[in-house]
Amino acid sequence: MRALNADLHCHSTVSDGLLAPAELVRRAHGNGVELLALTDHDEIGGLDEAAAAAQQLGLRFASGVEISVSWGDDQTVHIVGLGFDRNFVPLIEGLAHVRGGRDARAHRIAAELDKVGIHGAYEGALKYVGNPALISRSHFARYIVELRHAKDVKGVFDWWLAKGKPGYVAHPWASLEDALGWISGAGGIAVVAHPGRYRLSRAEMEGMLGAFKDLGGIGIEVLSGSHNEDHVRDYANMARRYGFLASRGSDFHGPGESWVDLGRLPDLPEDLTPVWTRLA
Ligand code: AMP
Ligand code: MN
Ligand code: MN
Ligand code: MN
C-alpha cells in the first residue's frame, strides 16, 4: 500500500517560520502533502487560519504544537502535541506561561551578544519577528546573517547561538510532566521531536524516553528534516523497543532555510505504526 504523505512538523510566522499559516498550507498541498499538522513553537495561534486554508483545499489537517521542555541539567527537548482540542484552557494557559519567558531571555541573549561585539541584537531580531511573544534564536540568527557575521542561519548557531557559544543563555522551559499533561488533557498525542538533535548520552536519552513514556507519551519522530540515515535507523529501533508510534515531519521553517521542504521525506519503515493511525 502506498504510504500517506503526512507532514506533522512545521512552522509559520506565528513562531519562527517564514510563511504565514495559510501560505504554508498552500505550499504543503502543492508539494503533495495529504495530512498536515502546523506545530509552531509554544503557540497555537496559527491553527485556525491553517485549518481554514486546509479545509478550502480539501487537505486533511491536524492541530499541532511544539513545546519547549527543560530536561535534566540544562538540556532542552521539544515535544510535539498533535490532534488536541485547541480550546482546552490549561493548554492555552500553559503555553502562554512558556512564551512569557521569551522576551526576558531575548534581552539576556542580546546582552551576551553585545559583549562579543554584536550590538543592537534585540532590536535587530525584532525586525524578523511576526509575533513578539515568540522571539526566538531563529530571529537573532536572521539578524546576525544580515550583519554578515555568518553566511547562513545554520552557521550562526554553530558560532554564536548553540549551547556553549557566546549568545547562548540557559532558560527554564516547561517541565516534561506539564507539557504531557497539557497535551493529554486536551485529548492529543505527544511525540518526541527530532531525537537525533539532542546532545544526550545513550543513558540520558533512554532516561528521557522512559520518563516520556511513563507520562503518557506515545510517539517519536523517526523521520525528521534534521535526521540523517543513522538517526532514522537508531530511532526506528527505539520506536520498536519502546513500542512508540512513529512520526514523520519536515520541521520546515521556510524556503531556503530548511533541511527539507514540506512533505519531501522518505516513507517510514513499513513495520512501524504511524502516529496518524491515532489522528481523527
Ligand atoms: P529557541 O526556541 O529560541 O531556542 O530557538 C530554537 C530554534 O532555533 C529551533 O526551533 C530551530 O528553528 C532553530 N535552530 C536551533 N538549532 C539550529 C541549528 N543548529 N541550525 C539552524 N536552526 C537551528
Ligand atoms: Mn524553530
Ligand atoms: Mn524543534
Ligand atoms: Mn520545529
PDB file of C-alpha atoms and ligand atoms in Angstrom:
ATOM      1  CA  MET A   1       0.000   0.000   0.000  1.00  0.00           C
ATOM      2  CA  ARG A   2       1.262   3.465  -0.838  1.00  0.00           C
ATOM      3  CA  ALA A   3       2.245   5.378   2.310  1.00  0.00           C
ATOM      4  CA  LEU A   4       0.346   8.529   3.231  1.00  0.00           C
ATOM      5  CA  ASN A   5       2.328  11.725   2.632  1.00  0.00           C
ATOM      6  CA  ALA A   6       1.938  13.090   6.147  1.00  0.00           C
ATOM      7  CA  ASP A   7       3.986  16.049   7.384  1.00  0.00           C
ATOM      8  CA  LEU A   8       3.430  16.508  11.104  1.00  0.00           C
ATOM      9  CA  HIS A   9       6.018  19.148  11.969  1.00  0.00           C
ATOM     10  CA  CYS A  10       6.426  22.650  10.516  1.00  0.00           C
ATOM     11  CA  HIS A  11       6.470  26.334  11.477  1.00  0.00           C
ATOM     12  CA  SER A  12       4.722  29.519  10.389  1.00  0.00           C
ATOM     13  CA  THR A  13       5.280  33.230  11.086  1.00  0.00           C
ATOM     14  CA  VAL A  14       3.316  32.652  14.282  1.00  0.00           C
ATOM     15  CA  SER A  15       6.612  31.291  15.649  1.00  0.00           C
ATOM     16  CA  ASP A  16       9.908  31.238  13.739  1.00  0.00           C
ATOM     17  CA  GLY A  17       8.756  30.207  10.268  1.00  0.00           C
ATOM     18  CA  LEU A  18       8.888  32.449   7.222  1.00  0.00           C
ATOM     19  CA  LEU A  19       5.430  31.768   5.732  1.00  0.00           C
ATOM     20  CA  ALA A  20       2.027  32.754   7.129  1.00  0.00           C
ATOM     21  CA  PRO A  21      -0.113  29.768   8.174  1.00  0.00           C
ATOM     22  CA  ALA A  22      -2.320  29.844   5.046  1.00  0.00           C
ATOM     23  CA  GLU A  23       0.706  30.184   2.740  1.00  0.00           C
ATOM     24  CA  LEU A  24       2.355  27.236   4.445  1.00  0.00           C
ATOM     25  CA  VAL A  25      -0.766  25.126   3.933  1.00  0.00           C
ATOM     26  CA  ARG A  26      -0.897  26.039   0.237  1.00  0.00           C
ATOM     27  CA  ARG A  27       2.755  25.097  -0.192  1.00  0.00           C
ATOM     28  CA  ALA A  28       2.213  21.768   1.583  1.00  0.00           C
ATOM     29  CA  HIS A  29      -0.752  20.997  -0.651  1.00  0.00           C
ATOM     30  CA  GLY A  30       1.268  21.926  -3.736  1.00  0.00           C
ATOM     31  CA  ASN A  31       4.026  19.563  -2.591  1.00  0.00           C
ATOM     32  CA  GLY A  32       1.595  16.650  -2.372  1.00  0.00           C
ATOM     33  CA  VAL A  33       1.145  16.557   1.406  1.00  0.00           C
ATOM     34  CA  GLU A  34      -2.028  14.631   2.320  1.00  0.00           C
ATOM     35  CA  LEU A  35      -2.095  15.214   6.077  1.00  0.00           C
ATOM     36  CA  LEU A  36      -0.540  18.299   7.640  1.00  0.00           C
ATOM     37  CA  ALA A  37      -0.029  19.482  11.217  1.00  0.00           C
ATOM     38  CA  LEU A  38       1.217  23.006  11.930  1.00  0.00           C
ATOM     39  CA  THR A  39       3.448  22.846  15.011  1.00  0.00           C
ATOM     40  CA  ASP A  40       4.548  26.338  15.965  1.00  0.00           C
ATOM     41  CA  HIS A  41       6.802  26.685  18.998  1.00  0.00           C
ATOM     42  CA  ASP A  42       4.821  27.157  22.238  1.00  0.00           C
ATOM     43  CA  GLU A  43       1.914  28.751  20.352  1.00  0.00           C
ATOM     44  CA  ILE A  44      -1.321  27.574  18.724  1.00  0.00           C
ATOM     45  CA  GLY A  45      -2.452  30.963  17.374  1.00  0.00           C
ATOM     46  CA  GLY A  46      -1.938  29.943  13.737  1.00  0.00           C
ATOM     47  CA  LEU A  47      -4.126  26.844  13.821  1.00  0.00           C
ATOM     48  CA  ASP A  48      -7.458  28.448  12.940  1.00  0.00           C
ATOM     49  CA  GLU A  49      -6.034  30.159   9.842  1.00  0.00           C
ATOM     50  CA  ALA A  50      -4.210  26.996   8.781  1.00  0.00           C
ATOM     51  CA  ALA A  51      -7.259  24.773   9.358  1.00  0.00           C
ATOM     52  CA  ALA A  52      -9.470  27.088   7.306  1.00  0.00           C
ATOM     53  CA  ALA A  53      -6.972  27.156   4.428  1.00  0.00           C
ATOM     54  CA  ALA A  54      -6.643  23.373   4.560  1.00  0.00           C
ATOM     55  CA  GLN A  55     -10.398  22.924   4.507  1.00  0.00           C
ATOM     56  CA  GLN A  56     -10.680  25.078   1.379  1.00  0.00           C
ATOM     57  CA  LEU A  57      -8.142  22.864  -0.358  1.00  0.00           C
ATOM     58  CA  GLY A  58      -9.615  19.614   0.928  1.00  0.00           C
ATOM     59  CA  LEU A  59      -6.333  18.898   2.733  1.00  0.00           C
ATOM     60  CA  ARG A  60      -6.550  16.814   5.909  1.00  0.00           C
ATOM     61  CA  PHE A  61      -5.264  18.890   8.847  1.00  0.00           C
ATOM     62  CA  ALA A  62      -4.427  18.186  12.492  1.00  0.00           C
ATOM     63  CA  SER A  63      -3.830  20.701  15.266  1.00  0.00           C
ATOM     64  CA  GLY A  64      -0.233  20.765  16.426  1.00  0.00           C
ATOM     65  CA  VAL A  65       2.267  22.494  18.686  1.00  0.00           C
ATOM     66  CA  GLU A  66       5.954  22.051  19.527  1.00  0.00           C
ATOM     67  CA  ILE A  67       6.508  22.646  23.229  1.00  0.00           C
ATOM     68  CA  SER A  68       9.915  23.672  24.586  1.00  0.00           C
ATOM     69  CA  VAL A  69      10.777  21.494  27.591  1.00  0.00           C
ATOM     70  CA  SER A  70      13.684  21.629  30.023  1.00  0.00           C
ATOM     71  CA  TRP A  71      15.152  18.274  30.856  1.00  0.00           C
ATOM     72  CA  GLY A  72      17.970  17.270  33.203  1.00  0.00           C
ATOM     73  CA  ASP A  73      20.926  19.591  33.540  1.00  0.00           C
ATOM     74  CA  ASP A  74      20.090  22.496  31.176  1.00  0.00           C
ATOM     75  CA  GLN A  75      19.002  20.341  28.260  1.00  0.00           C
ATOM     76  CA  THR A  76      16.138  21.408  26.037  1.00  0.00           C
ATOM     77  CA  VAL A  77      13.929  18.855  24.334  1.00  0.00           C
ATOM     78  CA  HIS A  78      10.977  19.543  22.084  1.00  0.00           C
ATOM     79  CA  ILE A  79       7.675  17.705  22.452  1.00  0.00           C
ATOM     80  CA  VAL A  80       5.166  17.819  19.613  1.00  0.00           C
ATOM     81  CA  GLY A  81       1.486  17.643  20.509  1.00  0.00           C
ATOM     82  CA  LEU A  82      -0.963  16.528  17.795  1.00  0.00           C
ATOM     83  CA  GLY A  83      -4.707  16.262  17.362  1.00  0.00           C
ATOM     84  CA  PHE A  84      -5.707  18.094  20.562  1.00  0.00           C
ATOM     85  CA  ASP A  85      -8.670  20.338  21.351  1.00  0.00           C
ATOM     86  CA  ARG A  86      -7.338  23.832  20.794  1.00  0.00           C
ATOM     87  CA  ASN A  87      -9.819  25.341  23.254  1.00  0.00           C
ATOM     88  CA  PHE A  88      -8.508  23.372  26.240  1.00  0.00           C
ATOM     89  CA  VAL A  89      -7.793  26.113  28.776  1.00  0.00           C
ATOM     90  CA  PRO A  90      -4.863  24.508  30.686  1.00  0.00           C
ATOM     91  CA  LEU A  91      -3.036  24.050  27.350  1.00  0.00           C
ATOM     92  CA  ILE A  92      -3.706  27.644  26.316  1.00  0.00           C
ATOM     93  CA  GLU A  93      -2.598  28.982  29.708  1.00  0.00           C
ATOM     94  CA  GLY A  94       0.386  26.673  29.953  1.00  0.00           C
ATOM     95  CA  LEU A  95       1.697  27.740  26.549  1.00  0.00           C
ATOM     96  CA  ALA A  96       1.157  31.398  27.457  1.00  0.00           C
ATOM     97  CA  HIS A  97       3.314  30.834  30.511  1.00  0.00           C
ATOM     98  CA  VAL A  98       6.096  29.164  28.496  1.00  0.00           C
ATOM     99  CA  ARG A  99       6.052  32.014  25.973  1.00  0.00           C
ATOM    100  CA  GLY A 100       6.090  34.541  28.785  1.00  0.00           C
ATOM    101  CA  GLY A 101       9.762  33.930  29.496  1.00  0.00           C
ATOM    102  CA  ARG A 102      10.960  34.537  25.940  1.00  0.00           C
ATOM    103  CA  ASP A 103      11.193  38.319  25.971  1.00  0.00           C
ATOM    104  CA  ALA A 104      13.413  38.477  29.082  1.00  0.00           C
ATOM    105  CA  ARG A 105      15.531  35.658  27.637  1.00  0.00           C
ATOM    106  CA  ALA A 106      15.906  37.602  24.385  1.00  0.00           C
ATOM    107  CA  HIS A 107      17.225  40.615  26.318  1.00  0.00           C
ATOM    108  CA  ARG A 108      19.749  38.325  28.012  1.00  0.00           C
ATOM    109  CA  ILE A 109      20.818  36.838  24.685  1.00  0.00           C
ATOM    110  CA  ALA A 110      21.282  40.362  23.311  1.00  0.00           C
ATOM    111  CA  ALA A 111      23.362  41.366  26.352  1.00  0.00           C
ATOM    112  CA  GLU A 112      25.646  38.353  25.829  1.00  0.00           C
ATOM    113  CA  LEU A 113      25.991  39.087  22.106  1.00  0.00           C
ATOM    114  CA  ASP A 114      26.760  42.713  22.911  1.00  0.00           C
ATOM    115  CA  LYS A 115      29.781  41.576  24.963  1.00  0.00           C
ATOM    116  CA  VAL A 116      31.236  39.875  21.884  1.00  0.00           C
ATOM    117  CA  GLY A 117      30.666  42.819  19.596  1.00  0.00           C
ATOM    118  CA  ILE A 118      27.224  42.146  18.145  1.00  0.00           C
ATOM    119  CA  HIS A 119      25.326  45.258  19.135  1.00  0.00           C
ATOM    120  CA  GLY A 120      21.619  46.066  18.944  1.00  0.00           C
ATOM    121  CA  ALA A 121      20.693  42.415  18.551  1.00  0.00           C
ATOM    122  CA  TYR A 122      17.380  42.626  20.433  1.00  0.00           C
ATOM    123  CA  GLU A 123      16.066  45.344  18.132  1.00  0.00           C
ATOM    124  CA  GLY A 124      17.655  43.625  15.148  1.00  0.00           C
ATOM    125  CA  ALA A 125      15.996  40.297  15.923  1.00  0.00           C
ATOM    126  CA  LEU A 126      12.639  42.003  16.464  1.00  0.00           C
ATOM    127  CA  LYS A 127      12.644  43.135  12.844  1.00  0.00           C
ATOM    128  CA  TYR A 128      12.235  39.478  11.881  1.00  0.00           C
ATOM    129  CA  VAL A 129       9.610  38.601  14.468  1.00  0.00           C
ATOM    130  CA  GLY A 130       5.975  38.170  13.447  1.00  0.00           C
ATOM    131  CA  ASN A 131       4.676  37.503  16.955  1.00  0.00           C
ATOM    132  CA  PRO A 132       6.630  39.450  19.617  1.00  0.00           C
ATOM    133  CA  ALA A 133       5.864  36.885  22.331  1.00  0.00           C
ATOM    134  CA  LEU A 134       7.657  34.301  20.238  1.00  0.00           C
ATOM    135  CA  ILE A 135      11.036  35.939  19.790  1.00  0.00           C
ATOM    136  CA  SER A 136      13.433  33.044  19.264  1.00  0.00           C
ATOM    137  CA  ARG A 137      17.025  32.282  18.453  1.00  0.00           C
ATOM    138  CA  SER A 138      15.997  31.904  14.810  1.00  0.00           C
ATOM    139  CA  HIS A 139      15.173  35.629  14.700  1.00  0.00           C
ATOM    140  CA  PHE A 140      18.549  36.507  16.202  1.00  0.00           C
ATOM    141  CA  ALA A 141      20.132  34.221  13.626  1.00  0.00           C
ATOM    142  CA  ARG A 142      18.474  36.074  10.751  1.00  0.00           C
ATOM    143  CA  TYR A 143      19.740  39.398  12.089  1.00  0.00           C
ATOM    144  CA  ILE A 144      23.279  38.042  12.551  1.00  0.00           C
ATOM    145  CA  VAL A 145      23.233  36.807   8.929  1.00  0.00           C
ATOM    146  CA  GLU A 146      22.106  40.301   7.903  1.00  0.00           C
ATOM    147  CA  LEU A 147      25.197  41.661   9.696  1.00  0.00           C
ATOM    148  CA  ARG A 148      27.279  39.109   7.741  1.00  0.00           C
ATOM    149  CA  HIS A 149      28.770  37.547  10.856  1.00  0.00           C
ATOM    150  CA  ALA A 150      27.756  34.183   9.363  1.00  0.00           C
ATOM    151  CA  LYS A 151      26.745  33.102   5.895  1.00  0.00           C
ATOM    152  CA  ASP A 152      23.523  31.384   6.860  1.00  0.00           C
ATOM    153  CA  VAL A 153      21.271  30.643   9.820  1.00  0.00           C
ATOM    154  CA  LYS A 154      22.929  27.283  10.469  1.00  0.00           C
ATOM    155  CA  GLY A 155      26.325  28.984  10.634  1.00  0.00           C
ATOM    156  CA  VAL A 156      25.027  31.444  13.221  1.00  0.00           C
ATOM    157  CA  PHE A 157      24.030  28.590  15.510  1.00  0.00           C
ATOM    158  CA  ASP A 158      27.421  26.918  15.113  1.00  0.00           C
ATOM    159  CA  TRP A 159      29.313  30.088  16.005  1.00  0.00           C
ATOM    160  CA  TRP A 160      27.042  32.181  18.186  1.00  0.00           C
ATOM    161  CA  LEU A 161      23.816  30.655  19.458  1.00  0.00           C
ATOM    162  CA  ALA A 162      24.179  26.933  20.172  1.00  0.00           C
ATOM    163  CA  LYS A 163      24.820  25.757  23.711  1.00  0.00           C
ATOM    164  CA  GLY A 164      28.395  26.642  24.692  1.00  0.00           C
ATOM    165  CA  LYS A 165      28.557  29.585  22.248  1.00  0.00           C
ATOM    166  CA  PRO A 166      28.679  33.265  23.299  1.00  0.00           C
ATOM    167  CA  GLY A 167      24.993  34.093  22.701  1.00  0.00           C
ATOM    168  CA  TYR A 168      23.562  31.050  24.435  1.00  0.00           C
ATOM    169  CA  VAL A 169      21.750  31.555  27.731  1.00  0.00           C
ATOM    170  CA  ALA A 170      20.173  28.848  29.878  1.00  0.00           C
ATOM    171  CA  HIS A 171      16.426  29.147  30.206  1.00  0.00           C
ATOM    172  CA  PRO A 172      13.725  27.290  32.151  1.00  0.00           C
ATOM    173  CA  TRP A 173      11.049  25.991  29.751  1.00  0.00           C
ATOM    174  CA  ALA A 174       8.066  23.761  30.608  1.00  0.00           C
ATOM    175  CA  SER A 175       8.595  20.545  32.573  1.00  0.00           C
ATOM    176  CA  LEU A 176       8.091  17.277  30.691  1.00  0.00           C
ATOM    177  CA  GLU A 177       5.260  16.496  33.091  1.00  0.00           C
ATOM    178  CA  ASP A 178       3.429  19.752  32.392  1.00  0.00           C
ATOM    179  CA  ALA A 179       3.844  19.506  28.615  1.00  0.00           C
ATOM    180  CA  LEU A 180       2.468  15.968  28.521  1.00  0.00           C
ATOM    181  CA  GLY A 181      -0.295  16.870  30.944  1.00  0.00           C
ATOM    182  CA  TRP A 182      -1.480  19.732  28.718  1.00  0.00           C
ATOM    183  CA  ILE A 183      -1.370  17.642  25.536  1.00  0.00           C
ATOM    184  CA  SER A 184      -3.068  14.583  27.020  1.00  0.00           C
ATOM    185  CA  GLY A 185      -5.588  16.717  28.900  1.00  0.00           C
ATOM    186  CA  ALA A 186      -6.568  18.294  25.576  1.00  0.00           C
ATOM    187  CA  GLY A 187      -7.115  14.822  24.091  1.00  0.00           C
ATOM    188  CA  GLY A 188      -3.961  14.974  21.972  1.00  0.00           C
ATOM    189  CA  ILE A 189      -0.997  12.700  21.468  1.00  0.00           C
ATOM    190  CA  ALA A 190       2.579  13.547  22.471  1.00  0.00           C
ATOM    191  CA  VAL A 191       5.569  12.859  20.234  1.00  0.00           C
ATOM    192  CA  VAL A 192       9.298  13.373  20.884  1.00  0.00           C
ATOM    193  CA  ALA A 193      10.526  15.807  18.222  1.00  0.00           C
ATOM    194  CA  HIS A 194      13.788  15.197  16.295  1.00  0.00           C
ATOM    195  CA  PRO A 195      15.528  12.997  18.908  1.00  0.00           C
ATOM    196  CA  GLY A 196      18.665  12.963  16.769  1.00  0.00           C
ATOM    197  CA  ARG A 197      19.247  16.626  17.577  1.00  0.00           C
ATOM    198  CA  TYR A 198      19.698  16.254  21.331  1.00  0.00           C
ATOM    199  CA  ARG A 199      23.127  16.095  22.827  1.00  0.00           C
ATOM    200  CA  LEU A 200      22.184  13.384  25.296  1.00  0.00           C
ATOM    201  CA  SER A 201      24.270  10.340  26.094  1.00  0.00           C
ATOM    202  CA  ARG A 202      22.659   6.990  25.342  1.00  0.00           C
ATOM    203  CA  ALA A 203      21.744   6.602  29.035  1.00  0.00           C
ATOM    204  CA  GLU A 204      20.323  10.137  29.218  1.00  0.00           C
ATOM    205  CA  MET A 205      18.284   9.556  26.041  1.00  0.00           C
ATOM    206  CA  GLU A 206      16.877   6.339  27.462  1.00  0.00           C
ATOM    207  CA  GLY A 207      16.081   8.120  30.734  1.00  0.00           C
ATOM    208  CA  MET A 208      14.222  10.828  28.850  1.00  0.00           C
ATOM    209  CA  LEU A 209      12.312   8.371  26.637  1.00  0.00           C
ATOM    210  CA  GLY A 210      11.384   6.256  29.665  1.00  0.00           C
ATOM    211  CA  ALA A 211      10.063   9.293  31.542  1.00  0.00           C
ATOM    212  CA  PHE A 212       8.197  10.425  28.412  1.00  0.00           C
ATOM    213  CA  LYS A 213       6.545   7.027  28.108  1.00  0.00           C
ATOM    214  CA  ASP A 214       5.687   6.872  31.823  1.00  0.00           C
ATOM    215  CA  LEU A 215       3.985  10.265  31.492  1.00  0.00           C
ATOM    216  CA  GLY A 216       1.781   9.019  28.646  1.00  0.00           C
ATOM    217  CA  GLY A 217       3.906   9.915  25.594  1.00  0.00           C
ATOM    218  CA  ILE A 218       3.228   7.601  22.670  1.00  0.00           C
ATOM    219  CA  GLY A 219       5.229   8.745  19.651  1.00  0.00           C
ATOM    220  CA  ILE A 220       8.676   9.560  18.357  1.00  0.00           C
ATOM    221  CA  GLU A 221       9.789  11.316  15.181  1.00  0.00           C
ATOM    222  CA  VAL A 222      11.686   8.713  13.206  1.00  0.00           C
ATOM    223  CA  LEU A 223      11.706  10.804  10.049  1.00  0.00           C
ATOM    224  CA  SER A 224      12.667  14.435  10.551  1.00  0.00           C
ATOM    225  CA  GLY A 225      14.226  17.001   8.261  1.00  0.00           C
ATOM    226  CA  SER A 226      17.154  17.079  10.658  1.00  0.00           C
ATOM    227  CA  HIS A 227      17.728  13.304  10.775  1.00  0.00           C
ATOM    228  CA  ASN A 228      20.381  11.528   8.747  1.00  0.00           C
ATOM    229  CA  GLU A 229      20.172   7.840   7.832  1.00  0.00           C
ATOM    230  CA  ASP A 230      21.848   6.742  11.067  1.00  0.00           C
ATOM    231  CA  HIS A 231      19.302   8.697  13.096  1.00  0.00           C
ATOM    232  CA  VAL A 232      16.441   7.113  11.154  1.00  0.00           C
ATOM    233  CA  ARG A 233      17.808   3.634  11.861  1.00  0.00           C
ATOM    234  CA  ASP A 234      18.506   4.361  15.552  1.00  0.00           C
ATOM    235  CA  TYR A 235      15.136   5.961  16.277  1.00  0.00           C
ATOM    236  CA  ALA A 236      13.216   3.341  14.312  1.00  0.00           C
ATOM    237  CA  ASN A 237      14.874   0.860  16.678  1.00  0.00           C
ATOM    238  CA  MET A 238      13.901   2.984  19.690  1.00  0.00           C
ATOM    239  CA  ALA A 239      10.303   3.049  18.426  1.00  0.00           C
ATOM    240  CA  ARG A 240      10.342  -0.769  18.227  1.00  0.00           C
ATOM    241  CA  ARG A 241      11.909  -1.196  21.672  1.00  0.00           C
ATOM    242  CA  TYR A 242       9.667   1.271  23.487  1.00  0.00           C
ATOM    243  CA  GLY A 243       6.529   0.463  21.494  1.00  0.00           C
ATOM    244  CA  PHE A 244       6.263   4.049  20.248  1.00  0.00           C
ATOM    245  CA  LEU A 245       4.255   5.074  17.212  1.00  0.00           C
ATOM    246  CA  ALA A 246       6.424   6.657  14.529  1.00  0.00           C
ATOM    247  CA  SER A 247       6.070  10.203  13.227  1.00  0.00           C
ATOM    248  CA  ARG A 248       7.257  11.989  10.099  1.00  0.00           C
ATOM    249  CA  GLY A 249       7.823  15.731   9.959  1.00  0.00           C
ATOM    250  CA  SER A 250       9.961  18.034   7.845  1.00  0.00           C
ATOM    251  CA  ASP A 251      10.421  20.743  10.533  1.00  0.00           C
ATOM    252  CA  PHE A 252      10.124  23.147   7.614  1.00  0.00           C
ATOM    253  CA  HIS A 253      10.713  26.800   8.572  1.00  0.00           C
ATOM    254  CA  GLY A 254      10.822  28.458   5.174  1.00  0.00           C
ATOM    255  CA  PRO A 255      12.155  28.331   1.625  1.00  0.00           C
ATOM    256  CA  GLY A 256      15.941  28.317   1.672  1.00  0.00           C
ATOM    257  CA  GLU A 257      16.113  27.930   5.435  1.00  0.00           C
ATOM    258  CA  SER A 258      15.273  24.304   5.985  1.00  0.00           C
ATOM    259  CA  TRP A 259      16.793  20.892   5.556  1.00  0.00           C
ATOM    260  CA  VAL A 260      13.865  19.617   3.511  1.00  0.00           C
ATOM    261  CA  ASP A 261      10.719  21.065   2.018  1.00  0.00           C
ATOM    262  CA  LEU A 262       7.213  20.209   3.199  1.00  0.00           C
ATOM    263  CA  GLY A 263       6.290  16.585   2.550  1.00  0.00           C
ATOM    264  CA  ARG A 264       9.663  15.737   0.986  1.00  0.00           C
ATOM    265  CA  LEU A 265      10.743  12.925   3.277  1.00  0.00           C
ATOM    266  CA  PRO A 266      11.158   9.188   2.719  1.00  0.00           C
ATOM    267  CA  ASP A 267       8.457   6.766   3.865  1.00  0.00           C
ATOM    268  CA  LEU A 268       8.542   5.341   7.383  1.00  0.00           C
ATOM    269  CA  PRO A 269       9.926   1.803   7.739  1.00  0.00           C
ATOM    270  CA  GLU A 270       6.972  -0.437   6.923  1.00  0.00           C
ATOM    271  CA  ASP A 271       6.883  -2.371  10.193  1.00  0.00           C
ATOM    272  CA  LEU A 272       6.359   0.771  12.297  1.00  0.00           C
ATOM    273  CA  THR A 273       2.887   2.028  13.148  1.00  0.00           C
ATOM    274  CA  PRO A 274       2.474   5.661  12.102  1.00  0.00           C
ATOM    275  CA  VAL A 275       1.175   8.180  14.669  1.00  0.00           C
ATOM    276  CA  TRP A 276      -1.515   9.236  12.221  1.00  0.00           C
ATOM    277  CA  THR A 277      -3.357   5.966  12.821  1.00  0.00           C
ATOM    278  CA  ARG A 278      -4.355   7.730  16.057  1.00  0.00           C
ATOM    279  CA  LEU A 279      -5.435  11.005  14.473  1.00  0.00           C
ATOM    280  CA  ALA A 280      -9.092  11.502  13.576  1.00  0.00           C
TER     281      ALA A 280
HETATM  282  P1  AMP B   1      14.597  28.843  20.607  1.00  0.00           P
HETATM  283  O1  AMP B   1      13.263  28.173  20.776  1.00  0.00           O
HETATM  284  O2  AMP B   1      14.510  30.340  20.699  1.00  0.00           O
HETATM  285  O3  AMP B   1      15.662  28.264  21.471  1.00  0.00           O
HETATM  286  O4  AMP B   1      15.033  28.585  19.103  1.00  0.00           O
HETATM  287  C1  AMP B   1      15.140  27.271  18.660  1.00  0.00           C
HETATM  288  C2  AMP B   1      15.011  27.259  17.144  1.00  0.00           C
HETATM  289  O5  AMP B   1      16.251  27.622  16.572  1.00  0.00           O
HETATM  290  C3  AMP B   1      14.729  25.893  16.591  1.00  0.00           C
HETATM  291  O6  AMP B   1      13.363  25.633  16.581  1.00  0.00           O
HETATM  292  C4  AMP B   1      15.261  25.983  15.189  1.00  0.00           C
HETATM  293  O7  AMP B   1      14.317  26.647  14.377  1.00  0.00           O
HETATM  294  C5  AMP B   1      16.434  26.903  15.361  1.00  0.00           C
HETATM  295  N1  AMP B   1      17.699  26.161  15.489  1.00  0.00           N
HETATM  296  C6  AMP B   1      18.215  25.568  16.577  1.00  0.00           C
HETATM  297  N2  AMP B   1      19.409  24.995  16.310  1.00  0.00           N
HETATM  298  C7  AMP B   1      19.637  25.216  14.996  1.00  0.00           C
HETATM  299  C8  AMP B   1      20.697  24.904  14.090  1.00  0.00           C
HETATM  300  N3  AMP B   1      21.787  24.233  14.501  1.00  0.00           N
HETATM  301  N4  AMP B   1      20.580  25.323  12.815  1.00  0.00           N
HETATM  302  C9  AMP B   1      19.515  26.009  12.392  1.00  0.00           C
HETATM  303  N5  AMP B   1      18.486  26.353  13.189  1.00  0.00           N
HETATM  304  C10 AMP B   1      18.546  25.957  14.464  1.00  0.00           C
HETATM  305 MN    MN B   2      12.225  26.649  15.049  1.00  0.00          MN
HETATM  306 MN    MN B   3      12.444  21.647  17.492  1.00  0.00          MN
HETATM  307 MN    MN B   4      10.331  22.501  14.898  1.00  0.00          MN
END
